[in-house]
């Protein structure tokens, strides 16, 4: 599997000289294997996607908070004549199409999904799926309004995408099982420990909890994602320098990892 981190910022896109190294684009990860281009979330990072027009395209949404879908309406995926399969979970009685249409319709957006040239197919995310040879499973995160944590496996390699998740005692045990022996975990570490004390209930986690998960799951590697928009390159680099575990690092926009 080839994993490309197209956007690793959380909550809202950022830019400027203090956000060059880690990037300002929001949640989007491209996984490529066996002729498939699977996008995990459609944040503003989706605009940085390489050309995947020769592959079958899918988008798996963890949830539809704006930072996870703001890239979709201007993505080349929707602006070209191709089939795109979109997966998400029904929330508050709205299926994934209806959730996306809340943004992609007047007065918030000029064009509805039916206006785009691509051929969109919407699907309810199932707990276990197979997307063109990639095995996909999911579990519920602890996040306001709900969010999914995905595990993708192909040819014995595994990726766990655990963004927008707030640690809790019972969920961390479940997540450790779900992420067992994963080759790579992408983990939400939006807050410092001090920030977390003020932001409990917002649905995000910390580096310390990610490191605990790394050990309890026996995963091989963890990269922290969903960086807070106020965290500068300097802050993130300082936090990274403090990591004692060589299996852990902070994700940078544009990173490519081959599993
Ligand atoms: Zn988010
Ligand atoms: Zn969220």
GROMACS .gro file of C-alpha atoms and ligand atoms in nm:
model
  261
    1UNK     CA    1   0.000   0.000   0.000
    2UNK     CA    2   0.118   0.347  -0.081
    3UNK     CA    3  -0.009   0.600   0.173
    4UNK     CA    4   0.009   0.972   0.091
    5UNK     CA    5  -0.078   1.227   0.357
    6UNK     CA    6  -0.252   1.501   0.159
    7UNK     CA    7  -0.374   1.699   0.459
    8UNK     CA    8  -0.292   1.658   0.828
    9UNK     CA    9  -0.427   1.981   0.980
   10UNK     CA   10  -0.743   1.970   1.192
   11UNK     CA   11  -1.051   2.186   1.237
   12UNK     CA   12  -0.981   2.449   0.970
   13UNK     CA   13  -0.724   2.498   0.691
   14UNK     CA   14  -0.432   2.726   0.776
   15UNK     CA   15  -0.151   2.889   0.581
   16UNK     CA   16   0.139   3.127   0.626
   17UNK     CA   17   0.508   3.108   0.704
   18UNK     CA   18   0.457   2.931   1.036
   19UNK     CA   19   0.275   2.637   0.877
   20UNK     CA   20   0.504   2.540   0.593
   21UNK     CA   21   0.665   2.223   0.724
   22UNK     CA   22   0.357   2.042   0.856
   23UNK     CA   23   0.116   2.202   0.611
   24UNK     CA   24  -0.218   2.370   0.648
   25UNK     CA   25  -0.450   2.144   0.450
   26UNK     CA   26  -0.713   1.948   0.641
   27UNK     CA   27  -0.775   1.575   0.670
   28UNK     CA   28  -0.724   1.368   0.358
   29UNK     CA   29  -0.516   1.052   0.314
   30UNK     CA   30  -0.474   0.872  -0.017
   31UNK     CA   31  -0.422   0.497  -0.010
   32UNK     CA   32  -0.322   0.331  -0.337
   33UNK     CA   33  -0.303  -0.042  -0.396
   34UNK     CA   34  -0.412  -0.289  -0.664
   35UNK     CA   35  -0.552  -0.026  -0.899
   36UNK     CA   36  -0.755   0.145  -0.627
   37UNK     CA   37  -0.728   0.505  -0.509
   38UNK     CA   38  -0.899   0.517  -0.171
   39UNK     CA   39  -0.930   0.860  -0.015
   40UNK     CA   40  -0.981   0.867   0.360
   41UNK     CA   41  -1.181   1.187   0.414
   42UNK     CA   42  -1.215   1.477   0.172
   43UNK     CA   43  -1.062   1.771   0.358
   44UNK     CA   44  -0.883   2.053   0.178
   45UNK     CA   45  -0.581   1.821   0.134
   46UNK     CA   46  -0.779   1.649  -0.141
   47UNK     CA   47  -0.671   1.932  -0.373
   48UNK     CA   48  -0.310   1.814  -0.342
   49UNK     CA   49  -0.389   1.469  -0.477
   50UNK     CA   50  -0.172   1.330  -0.753
   51UNK     CA   51  -0.353   1.226  -1.069
   52UNK     CA   52  -0.547   0.906  -0.992
   53UNK     CA   53  -0.759   0.909  -1.305
   54UNK     CA   54  -0.630   0.566  -1.413
   55UNK     CA   55  -0.741   0.408  -1.084
   56UNK     CA   56  -1.081   0.327  -0.934
   57UNK     CA   57  -1.167   0.604  -0.689
   58UNK     CA   58  -1.343   0.578  -0.354
   59UNK     CA   59  -1.382   0.821  -0.069
   60UNK     CA   60  -1.434   0.682   0.282
   61UNK     CA   61  -1.563   0.947   0.518
   62UNK     CA   62  -1.492   0.919   0.889
   63UNK     CA   63  -1.761   1.184   0.937
   64UNK     CA   64  -1.869   1.504   0.768
   65UNK     CA   65  -1.744   1.779   0.994
   66UNK     CA   66  -1.647   2.054   0.754
   67UNK     CA   67  -1.270   2.003   0.784
   68UNK     CA   68  -1.317   1.648   0.651
   69UNK     CA   69  -1.525   1.735   0.343
   70UNK     CA   70  -1.438   2.090   0.240
   71UNK     CA   71  -1.203   1.966  -0.035
   72UNK     CA   72  -1.458   1.747  -0.210
   73UNK     CA   73  -1.661   2.019  -0.387
   74UNK     CA   74  -1.353   2.148  -0.571
   75UNK     CA   75  -1.171   1.819  -0.610
   76UNK     CA   76  -1.068   1.695  -0.956
   77UNK     CA   77  -1.250   1.375  -0.854
   78UNK     CA   78  -1.583   1.550  -0.896
   79UNK     CA   79  -1.483   1.774  -1.184
   80UNK     CA   80  -1.393   1.494  -1.425
   81UNK     CA   81  -1.611   1.234  -1.591
   82UNK     CA   82  -1.536   0.931  -1.380
   83UNK     CA   83  -1.706   0.702  -1.134
   84UNK     CA   84  -1.646   0.780  -0.767
   85UNK     CA   85  -1.779   0.562  -0.486
   86UNK     CA   86  -1.848   0.754  -0.166
   87UNK     CA   87  -1.891   0.580   0.169
   88UNK     CA   88  -2.013   0.716   0.500
   89UNK     CA   89  -2.239   0.638   0.790
   90UNK     CA   90  -2.593   0.763   0.837
   91UNK     CA   91  -2.604   1.017   1.122
   92UNK     CA   92  -2.912   1.185   1.267
   93UNK     CA   93  -3.124   1.025   0.995
   94UNK     CA   94  -2.912   1.170   0.713
   95UNK     CA   95  -2.728   0.934   0.480
   96UNK     CA   96  -2.386   1.030   0.345
   97UNK     CA   97  -2.528   1.198   0.033
   98UNK     CA   98  -2.767   1.407   0.242
   99UNK     CA   99  -2.485   1.504   0.479
  100UNK     CA  100  -2.265   1.623   0.192
  101UNK     CA  101  -2.559   1.809   0.038
  102UNK     CA  102  -2.592   2.017   0.351
  103UNK     CA  103  -2.277   2.202   0.242
  104UNK     CA  104  -2.304   2.136  -0.131
  105UNK     CA  105  -2.627   2.327  -0.188
  106UNK     CA  106  -2.753   2.683  -0.174
  107UNK     CA  107  -2.701   2.908   0.012
  108UNK     CA  108  -2.366   2.761   0.128
  109UNK     CA  109  -2.239   2.634  -0.209
  110UNK     CA  110  -2.328   2.719  -0.571
  111UNK     CA  111  -2.369   2.365  -0.705
  112UNK     CA  112  -2.539   2.050  -0.579
  113UNK     CA  113  -2.380   1.707  -0.624
  114UNK     CA  114  -2.601   1.642  -0.929
  115UNK     CA  115  -2.438   1.931  -1.119
  116UNK     CA  116  -2.089   1.774  -1.122
  117UNK     CA  117  -1.972   1.575  -1.425
  118UNK     CA  118  -1.851   1.276  -1.222
  119UNK     CA  119  -2.071   0.973  -1.165
  120UNK     CA  120  -2.117   0.953  -0.790
  121UNK     CA  121  -2.232   0.638  -0.613
  122UNK     CA  122  -2.316   0.671  -0.246
  123UNK     CA  123  -2.290   0.381  -0.001
  124UNK     CA  124  -2.350   0.320   0.366
  125UNK     CA  125  -2.022   0.219   0.532
  126UNK     CA  126  -2.044  -0.139   0.657
  127UNK     CA  127  -1.833  -0.274   0.941
  128UNK     CA  128  -1.646  -0.500   0.700
  129UNK     CA  129  -1.600  -0.415   0.333
  130UNK     CA  130  -1.376  -0.510   0.044
  131UNK     CA  131  -1.287  -0.231  -0.195
  132UNK     CA  132  -1.124  -0.380  -0.502
  133UNK     CA  133  -0.903  -0.613  -0.297
  134UNK     CA  134  -0.839  -0.380  -0.003
  135UNK     CA  135  -1.003  -0.506   0.320
  136UNK     CA  136  -1.169  -0.231   0.516
  137UNK     CA  137  -1.308  -0.249   0.868
  138UNK     CA  138  -1.425   0.022   1.103
  139UNK     CA  139  -1.520   0.101   1.460
  140UNK     CA  140  -1.692   0.397   1.621
  141UNK     CA  141  -1.468   0.673   1.753
  142UNK     CA  142  -1.552   0.887   2.054
  143UNK     CA  143  -1.641   1.213   1.880
  144UNK     CA  144  -1.935   1.457   1.896
  145UNK     CA  145  -2.193   1.347   1.639
  146UNK     CA  146  -2.001   1.024   1.572
  147UNK     CA  147  -1.700   0.940   1.358
  148UNK     CA  148  -1.544   0.620   1.224
  149UNK     CA  149  -1.196   0.479   1.272
  150UNK     CA  150  -1.087   0.276   0.969
  151UNK     CA  151  -0.846  -0.012   0.927
  152UNK     CA  152  -0.727  -0.093   0.575
  153UNK     CA  153  -0.535  -0.409   0.493
  154UNK     CA  154  -0.369  -0.529   0.178
  155UNK     CA  155  -0.115  -0.806   0.124
  156UNK     CA  156  -0.047  -0.842   0.495
  157UNK     CA  157   0.008  -0.470   0.560
  158UNK     CA  158  -0.228  -0.257   0.766
  159UNK     CA  159  -0.310   0.108   0.820
  160UNK     CA  160  -0.532   0.243   1.098
  161UNK     CA  161  -0.678   0.590   1.050
  162UNK     CA  162  -0.786   0.712   1.393
  163UNK     CA  163  -0.854   1.081   1.360
  164UNK     CA  164  -1.123   1.280   1.538
  165UNK     CA  165  -1.124   1.057   1.841
  166UNK     CA  166  -1.114   1.152   2.207
  167UNK     CA  167  -0.955   0.892   2.431
  168UNK     CA  168  -1.166   0.726   2.697
  169UNK     CA  169  -1.084   0.425   2.910
  170UNK     CA  170  -1.319   0.180   2.743
  171UNK     CA  171  -1.261   0.312   2.389
  172UNK     CA  172  -0.882   0.289   2.418
  173UNK     CA  173  -0.905  -0.081   2.502
  174UNK     CA  174  -1.132  -0.138   2.203
  175UNK     CA  175  -0.904   0.070   1.980
  176UNK     CA  176  -0.594  -0.120   2.094
  177UNK     CA  177  -0.761  -0.444   1.982
  178UNK     CA  178  -0.878  -0.287   1.657
  179UNK     CA  179  -0.529  -0.151   1.580
  180UNK     CA  180  -0.344  -0.463   1.693
  181UNK     CA  181  -0.004  -0.503   1.524
  182UNK     CA  182  -0.087  -0.239   1.262
  183UNK     CA  183   0.204  -0.127   1.046
  184UNK     CA  184   0.097   0.234   1.083
  185UNK     CA  185  -0.152   0.425   1.298
  186UNK     CA  186  -0.250   0.779   1.210
  187UNK     CA  187  -0.369   0.919   1.544
  188UNK     CA  188  -0.545   1.239   1.643
  189UNK     CA  189  -0.313   1.436   1.872
  190UNK     CA  190  -0.465   1.779   1.829
  191UNK     CA  191  -0.411   1.899   2.184
  192UNK     CA  192  -0.122   1.932   2.423
  193UNK     CA  193  -0.195   1.793   2.769
  194UNK     CA  194  -0.264   2.145   2.900
  195UNK     CA  195  -0.497   2.230   2.609
  196UNK     CA  196  -0.684   1.904   2.655
  197UNK     CA  197  -0.782   1.999   3.008
  198UNK     CA  198  -0.976   2.295   2.862
  199UNK     CA  199  -1.107   2.110   2.556
  200UNK     CA  200  -1.255   1.793   2.703
  201UNK     CA  201  -1.559   1.687   2.506
  202UNK     CA  202  -1.443   1.838   2.176
  203UNK     CA  203  -1.352   1.493   2.048
  204UNK     CA  204  -0.973   1.502   2.011
  205UNK     CA  205  -0.679   1.338   2.180
  206UNK     CA  206  -0.316   1.391   2.276
  207UNK     CA  207   0.035   1.264   2.204
  208UNK     CA  208   0.053   1.094   2.544
  209UNK     CA  209  -0.258   0.888   2.466
  210UNK     CA  210  -0.122   0.803   2.122
  211UNK     CA  211   0.199   0.669   2.274
  212UNK     CA  212  -0.002   0.455   2.516
  213UNK     CA  213  -0.199   0.320   2.220
  214UNK     CA  214   0.122   0.247   2.031
  215UNK     CA  215   0.234   0.022   2.316
  216UNK     CA  216  -0.102  -0.138   2.396
  217UNK     CA  217  -0.174  -0.219   2.029
  218UNK     CA  218   0.183  -0.336   1.956
  219UNK     CA  219   0.164  -0.135   1.634
  220UNK     CA  220   0.488  -0.074   1.448
  221UNK     CA  221   0.461   0.299   1.397
  222UNK     CA  222   0.241   0.598   1.482
  223UNK     CA  223   0.212   0.936   1.315
  224UNK     CA  224   0.020   1.214   1.485
  225UNK     CA  225  -0.236   1.399   1.273
  226UNK     CA  226  -0.515   1.659   1.298
  227UNK     CA  227  -0.271   1.927   1.412
  228UNK     CA  228  -0.438   2.219   1.581
  229UNK     CA  229  -0.456   2.519   1.344
  230UNK     CA  230  -0.284   2.733   1.609
  231UNK     CA  231   0.014   2.500   1.638
  232UNK     CA  232   0.307   2.639   1.442
  233UNK     CA  233   0.593   2.446   1.282
  234UNK     CA  234   0.814   2.543   1.577
  235UNK     CA  235   0.564   2.413   1.832
  236UNK     CA  236   0.516   2.086   1.648
  237UNK     CA  237   0.890   2.035   1.601
  238UNK     CA  238   0.950   2.098   1.973
  239UNK     CA  239   0.684   1.845   2.064
  240UNK     CA  240   0.836   1.598   1.823
  241UNK     CA  241   1.183   1.645   1.970
  242UNK     CA  242   1.037   1.551   2.307
  243UNK     CA  243   0.920   1.211   2.181
  244UNK     CA  244   1.132   0.937   2.334
  245UNK     CA  245   0.998   0.666   2.104
  246UNK     CA  246   1.154   0.636   1.758
  247UNK     CA  247   0.835   0.468   1.632
  248UNK     CA  248   0.644   0.797   1.680
  249UNK     CA  249   0.652   1.124   1.485
  250UNK     CA  250   0.428   1.409   1.373
  251UNK     CA  251   0.278   1.376   1.025
  252UNK     CA  252   0.376   1.626   0.759
  253UNK     CA  253   0.161   1.715   0.462
  254UNK     CA  254   0.295   1.541   0.152
  255UNK     CA  255   0.456   1.247   0.335
  256UNK     CA  256   0.449   0.923   0.140
  257UNK     CA  257   0.473   0.596   0.329
  258UNK     CA  258   0.501   0.259   0.161
  259UNK     CA  259   0.362  -0.027   0.366
  260LIG    ZN1  260  -1.162   1.708   1.223
  261LIG    ZN1  261  -1.472   1.610   1.373
   0.00000   0.00000   0.00000
